[in-house]
Every structure is written in C-alpha cells, then in structure tokens.
C-alpha cells in the first residue's frame, strides 16, 4: 500500500506523466494520481472522478503543466468519505459530513447518520450491506461503528440474528465457493468479539450468584456464538464466564468443579467436534449444573441429562431462565 505521506511510487501504466518536470515535482511535492488513490481506497478510478465531479472531492492543489495530484490531506478526506459510505451513509451526505469534520479527524458518523440510506432499502439492509462492504475493505473502524450502533439501537439479540449471522453465513459460503476470504472471517471475528466484549464489560451487578460457563467443544475453533451469548446475557444482567475455543472436556469439568456454575453451555459448529457423550461427566458434579448444547455440529441423539437448543433466542431465554431471570 502506498503511503501518501511519503509520496509512494507509481508506474507509467497508472497514467503517470513522465519526464524531468515530474521527477522534480515528485521530489518537491509528490502527491498521488487518480489510479494510486483509487487503489488505496479500494474503489474504481471512475468512482473517484465521479466524486470529484459531483461532490468536489478532487485534488485541491494545482500544478501547472502536470496532471493534478491528490495531496495527503485530500486522501485523508477521501478516506473519511469512504468510511462513511461503508457505514451506510449516502455519498453526498458523506462528503458533506467529512468536510465538516475536517480531514485528519477520526471518522465519526453519529449513530443517527448510520440510518441514512436509500429509502427503498431500509436501515437494516443498509447496515448489513455497509458492514459487508466495510469487512471486505478491511475497514475495522467502520465495522465497529456499524455493529456498536446496532447493539445500542436494537440490542445484542437483534444484532446477532439479523445483522451478524446473515453476514457470517454469507462470508462462510463465499469462502466455501471460492477458497478465498478467510482473512475476512478473521477480521470480523476480532471486531465482533471486541464490540460484544464491550457490552459484557458494562455489567456491574449480575442477578445470578452461581456463574454460567460458556465453552466450545474440544477441538472446536468456532467460538463467536459464545461472545454473542455473553453479550446478550450481560444485557439481561447475567454474568457468564467464557472459556472460548477448543476446551478439552477435562478442563471444562475442572472449571465447573471449582466454580459451581448454574449452567454450562457448549457450542459445536462442525460435526468433527459434536460428540455430546463426554459432557455427561458434568452432570456428576455437585451441585449439578444444567448442561445445554447448541450449534449445527452436534451429531446423534442428545443424551438424557443434556438439553439441546436450536437457535440464538432459544439459547438466551433458556439460560436466562436457568440463571433466575
Ligand atoms: C468465523 C468462521 C471461522 C473462524 C472462527 C473464529 C471464531 N473464533 O469463532 C475461523 C477463521 C477460525 C474459522 C475456521 C475454520 N472454519 Co469456519 N467459519 C466461520 C463462519 C464464517 C462463522 C462461524 C460462526 O460463528 N457461526 C455461527 C452462525 C453465524 O452461523 P450458523 O451456525 O450457520 O448459524 C445457524 C444456526 O447455528 C443458528 N444460530 C446462529 N447463531 C446461533 C447461536 C446459538 C447459541 C444457537 C443455538 C444457534 C445459532 O442460526 C443459523 C441459521 O440456522 C462460518 C460460516 C457459518 N455458516 O457459520 C464458517 C464455517 C463454520 N467454517 C467452516 C470451516 C470448514 C472452517 C475450517 C475447518 C476451515 C477454514 N475455513 O479454515 C476452519 C477450522 C474449524 C475448526 N477446526 O474448528 C465451514 C464448516 C462447514 C461444515 N459444516 O463442516 C463454515 C460453515 C464455512 C462454510 N460455509 O463452509 N471459521
């Protein structure tokens, strides 16, 4: 990636003017070409030209006899505009807001602005589209804004079921079809966990005395649903302890013996990790916790003494009831 502050290097095929005047110019005040800026922002050069024409987002400095170049300040402004657009704000509004905020400031679409979207789409679809765009552009800042805004406005359950689950399923399907994009899964995992972790961190006075343990099955690398459950339960003032990915049954049993949980929830995403029989060891602990399992990975019949839940809302309400809501 070219760093505009350092000028960067561009090739002739990007439409660079060549010759002595260019060399001199690039030494004094390099700036970036349309092609270089478009690449940096992850948009088409034609889009950049349209933004220039329609919203006046072109290069601000003029160099006589040379192609116009974008300065570092121009690029900073454009990056803000792109972030706002990725968050679901219409381009004209994004240009106005970014100018008002001033280039170089952190992009800050106030929550209300995130709802600005083409009327036909509805705010929810626009958030989903904006989040997908931001994730594929590796724009963690915009992802965080959209997810946090959704949690604040609609809560964790809605955000998980209507925004994050559809996107994750789509991202997973796209990886399965092309073998590409696992990095987007990783990026989304980090952002989602941090946004949900913030909800959990706000819990001050839990209503449950005995904790709830959340763990993924042995060898199970998928654990995002645990973060989602932890966030949704924190909104209901229920404290949980998240053990995370690939928890060996022995370790889970030891933790349960020490912490005396009221319930233990175990997630399995893929069938390789979905044998529920070892979980019966948890039932021998005194006082015995309620053992709940969820996820598409669990195979075979659910043994007596273990409960299975099938969707997020069901999991949240079952655990809430056990924890005494
Ligand atoms: C994020 C992700 C990862 C991350 C996990 C990070 C983390 N800490 O969780 C990383 C990159 C590490 C990863 C790795 C792998 N992954 Co992966 N991953 C995903 C992705 C995109 C989301 C996982 C998730 O959180 N799912 C939960 C929700 C969002 O999805 P869901 O389970 O389908 O939801 C349905 C129900 O479960 C229910 N539901 C939703 N939420 C909740 C919550 C509760 C409590 C309940 C009860 C129900 C419920 O509603 C949905 C509709 O029915 C999925 C795509 C997908 N469809 O899940 C692939 C996916 C699960 N991964 C897959 C694979 C193959 C892998 C790998 C083996 C290969 C790889 N990609 O490198 C590895 C290793 C896995 C292992 N050994 O455990 C496949 C699994 C296929 C299969 N059925 O076996 C999937 C389905 C992608 C695909 N379409 O092929 N992955």
Coordinates of C-alpha atoms in Angstrom, one line a residue, residues 28-267:
X28 CA 9.2 18.5 -4.0
X29 CA 5.6 17.6 -3.5
X30 CA 4.8 14.2 -4.8
X31 CA 1.0 13.8 -4.4
X32 CA -0.9 10.8 -5.8
X33 CA -2.5 10.1 -9.1
X34 CA -6.1 9.1 -9.5
X35 CA -5.1 5.5 -10.1
X36 CA -3.0 5.4 -6.9
X37 CA -5.7 7.0 -4.7
X38 CA -8.4 4.7 -6.2
X39 CA -6.2 1.7 -5.3
X40 CA -5.6 2.9 -1.8
X41 CA -9.3 3.4 -1.2
X42 CA -10.3 0.2 -2.9
X43 CA -12.6 1.9 -5.4
X44 CA -12.6 2.3 -9.1
X45 CA -10.8 5.3 -10.7
X46 CA -14.1 6.2 -12.4
X47 CA -15.8 6.4 -9.0
X48 CA -13.1 8.8 -7.8
X49 CA -13.6 11.0 -10.9
X50 CA -17.4 11.0 -10.2
X51 CA -16.8 12.0 -6.6
X52 CA -14.6 14.9 -7.9
X53 CA -17.3 16.0 -10.4
X54 CA -20.3 15.6 -8.2
X55 CA -19.1 16.4 -4.7
X56 CA -15.9 18.4 -5.4
X57 CA -13.7 15.8 -3.8
X58 CA -10.8 16.3 -6.3
X59 CA -7.2 17.3 -5.7
X60 CA -7.1 20.7 -4.1
X61 CA -3.6 21.7 -5.3
X62 CA -2.9 22.6 -8.9
X63 CA 0.4 22.0 -10.7
X64 CA 0.8 23.9 -13.9
X65 CA 1.5 21.6 -16.9
X66 CA 1.2 18.4 -14.9
X67 CA -1.6 16.0 -14.1
X68 CA -3.4 17.0 -10.9
X69 CA -2.2 15.2 -7.8
X70 CA -4.0 14.3 -4.6
X71 CA -2.2 15.6 -1.5
X72 CA -2.1 13.7 1.8
X73 CA -4.8 16.0 3.1
X74 CA -7.1 15.2 0.1
X75 CA -6.5 11.5 0.6
X76 CA -7.4 11.7 4.3
X77 CA -10.6 13.5 3.4
X78 CA -11.4 10.8 0.8
X79 CA -10.7 8.0 3.3
X80 CA -13.3 9.5 5.7
X81 CA -15.8 9.7 2.9
X82 CA -15.3 6.1 2.0
X83 CA -15.6 5.1 5.6
X84 CA -18.9 6.9 6.0
X85 CA -20.2 5.4 2.8
X86 CA -19.2 1.9 4.0
X87 CA -21.2 2.7 7.2
X88 CA -24.3 3.1 5.0
X89 CA -24.2 6.9 4.6
X90 CA -25.2 8.2 1.2
X91 CA -22.2 9.6 -0.8
X92 CA -23.3 13.3 -0.9
X93 CA -24.1 13.3 2.8
X94 CA -20.7 11.5 3.5
X95 CA -18.8 14.2 1.5
X96 CA -20.6 17.0 3.4
X97 CA -20.0 15.3 6.8
X98 CA -16.4 14.5 6.2
X99 CA -15.7 18.1 5.1
X100 CA -17.5 19.5 8.1
X101 CA -15.4 17.2 10.4
X102 CA -12.2 18.2 8.7
X103 CA -9.7 15.9 7.1
X104 CA -7.4 14.1 9.6
X105 CA -10.1 13.7 12.3
X106 CA -11.3 10.2 13.1
X107 CA -14.4 9.4 11.1
X108 CA -17.3 9.8 13.3
X109 CA -20.7 9.2 11.8
X110 CA -23.0 10.0 14.7
X111 CA -25.3 7.0 15.2
X112 CA -28.3 8.8 13.6
X113 CA -26.3 9.1 10.4
X114 CA -25.9 5.4 10.0
X115 CA -29.6 5.2 9.3
X116 CA -29.2 7.5 6.3
X117 CA -29.8 5.1 3.4
X118 CA -31.7 4.8 0.2
X119 CA -35.3 4.9 1.2
X120 CA -36.1 1.7 -0.6
X121 CA -33.6 -0.3 1.3
X122 CA -34.4 0.3 4.9
X123 CA -31.9 0.9 7.6
X124 CA -31.4 -2.8 8.4
X125 CA -30.5 -3.8 4.9
X126 CA -28.3 -0.8 4.6
X127 CA -26.4 -1.7 7.8
X128 CA -25.9 -5.2 6.5
X129 CA -24.7 -4.0 3.1
X130 CA -22.5 -1.4 4.8
X131 CA -21.0 -3.9 7.1
X132 CA -20.3 -6.4 4.3
X133 CA -18.6 -3.6 2.3
X134 CA -16.6 -2.4 5.3
X135 CA -15.4 -6.0 6.1
X136 CA -14.3 -6.7 2.6
X137 CA -12.5 -3.4 2.6
X138 CA -10.8 -4.4 5.9
X139 CA -12.2 -1.2 7.4
X140 CA -12.4 -2.3 11.1
X141 CA -13.3 1.2 12.2
X142 CA -16.4 1.3 10.1
X143 CA -17.3 -2.3 11.1
X144 CA -17.1 -1.3 14.7
X145 CA -19.3 1.7 14.2
X146 CA -22.0 -0.2 12.5
X147 CA -22.0 -3.1 15.0
X148 CA -21.9 -0.8 18.0
X149 CA -24.6 1.4 16.6
X150 CA -26.8 -1.6 16.0
X151 CA -26.2 -3.0 19.5
X152 CA -27.1 0.4 21.0
X153 CA -30.2 0.8 19.0
X154 CA -31.6 -2.7 18.8
X155 CA -29.7 -4.9 21.3
X156 CA -27.4 -7.9 21.0
X157 CA -30.1 -10.4 20.1
X158 CA -31.3 -8.4 17.1
X159 CA -27.7 -7.6 16.1
X160 CA -26.6 -11.2 16.2
X161 CA -29.6 -12.7 14.5
X162 CA -30.4 -10.0 11.9
X163 CA -27.0 -8.4 11.1
X164 CA -24.1 -10.7 12.1
X165 CA -25.5 -14.2 11.5
X166 CA -26.6 -13.4 7.9
X167 CA -23.2 -11.8 7.1
X168 CA -21.2 -14.6 8.7
X169 CA -23.2 -17.2 6.8
X170 CA -22.6 -15.3 3.6
X171 CA -18.9 -14.8 4.2
X172 CA -18.6 -18.5 5.0
X173 CA -20.5 -19.5 1.9
X174 CA -18.3 -17.3 -0.2
X175 CA -15.2 -18.9 1.3
X176 CA -16.6 -22.4 0.6
X177 CA -17.3 -21.4 -3.0
X178 CA -14.0 -19.8 -3.8
X179 CA -11.5 -20.8 -1.2
X180 CA -10.9 -17.0 -0.7
X181 CA -11.6 -14.6 2.1
X182 CA -10.7 -16.5 5.2
X183 CA -9.0 -13.2 6.3
X184 CA -12.4 -11.5 6.3
X185 CA -13.6 -14.2 8.7
X186 CA -10.7 -13.5 11.0
X187 CA -11.2 -9.7 10.8
X188 CA -14.9 -10.0 11.5
X189 CA -14.2 -12.3 14.4
X190 CA -11.9 -9.8 16.1
X191 CA -14.3 -6.8 15.6
X192 CA -17.4 -8.7 16.6
X193 CA -15.7 -10.1 19.8
X194 CA -14.5 -6.6 20.8
X195 CA -17.9 -5.0 20.2
X196 CA -19.7 -7.7 22.2
X197 CA -17.0 -7.7 24.9
X198 CA -17.8 -4.0 25.5
X199 CA -21.4 -4.9 26.3
X200 CA -20.2 -7.6 28.7
X201 CA -17.7 -5.2 30.4
X202 CA -20.6 -2.8 31.3
X203 CA -22.3 -5.4 33.5
X204 CA -21.9 -4.3 37.2
X205 CA -24.5 -6.1 39.3
X206 CA -25.3 -9.5 38.0
X207 CA -28.5 -11.2 39.1
X208 CA -27.0 -14.7 39.3
X209 CA -25.0 -15.9 42.2
X210 CA -23.7 -19.0 40.5
X211 CA -22.0 -18.3 37.2
X212 CA -22.8 -19.6 33.7
X213 CA -19.9 -21.2 31.8
X214 CA -19.7 -21.0 28.0
X215 CA -17.3 -23.1 26.1
X216 CA -16.7 -24.5 22.6
X217 CA -16.4 -28.3 22.3
X218 CA -12.9 -29.9 22.3
X219 CA -11.0 -29.0 19.1
X220 CA -13.8 -26.6 18.0
X221 CA -12.2 -23.4 16.7
X222 CA -15.5 -21.6 16.2
X223 CA -16.5 -19.6 19.3
X224 CA -18.1 -16.4 18.1
X225 CA -21.6 -17.6 19.3
X226 CA -20.2 -17.7 22.8
X227 CA -19.3 -14.0 22.6
X228 CA -22.8 -13.3 21.3
X229 CA -24.4 -15.2 24.1
X230 CA -22.2 -13.5 26.7
X231 CA -23.3 -10.1 25.3
X232 CA -27.0 -11.0 25.2
X233 CA -26.9 -12.4 28.7
X234 CA -25.0 -9.4 30.0
X235 CA -27.8 -7.2 28.7
X236 CA -30.1 -9.3 31.0
X237 CA -27.7 -8.8 33.9
X238 CA -26.5 -12.4 33.8
X239 CA -22.8 -13.0 34.4
X240 CA -21.1 -15.6 32.3
X241 CA -17.5 -17.0 32.1
X242 CA -16.4 -17.6 28.6
X243 CA -13.7 -20.3 28.2
X244 CA -13.6 -19.9 24.4
X245 CA -12.3 -22.2 21.7
X246 CA -11.4 -25.9 21.9
X247 CA -11.9 -26.5 25.6
X248 CA -10.9 -30.1 26.5
X249 CA -13.7 -31.9 28.4
X250 CA -11.4 -32.4 31.4
X251 CA -10.6 -28.7 31.6
X252 CA -14.3 -27.9 31.4
X253 CA -15.2 -30.4 34.2
X254 CA -12.4 -29.0 36.4
X255 CA -13.5 -25.4 35.9
X256 CA -17.1 -26.5 36.7
X257 CA -16.0 -28.3 39.9
X258 CA -14.2 -25.1 41.0
X259 CA -16.7 -22.5 40.1
X260 CA -20.0 -24.3 40.7
X261 CA -21.9 -23.0 37.7
X262 CA -25.7 -23.0 37.5
X263 CA -25.4 -23.9 33.8
X264 CA -22.8 -24.9 31.3
X265 CA -23.4 -24.2 27.6
X266 CA -21.2 -25.9 25.0
X267 CA -21.0 -25.0 21.3

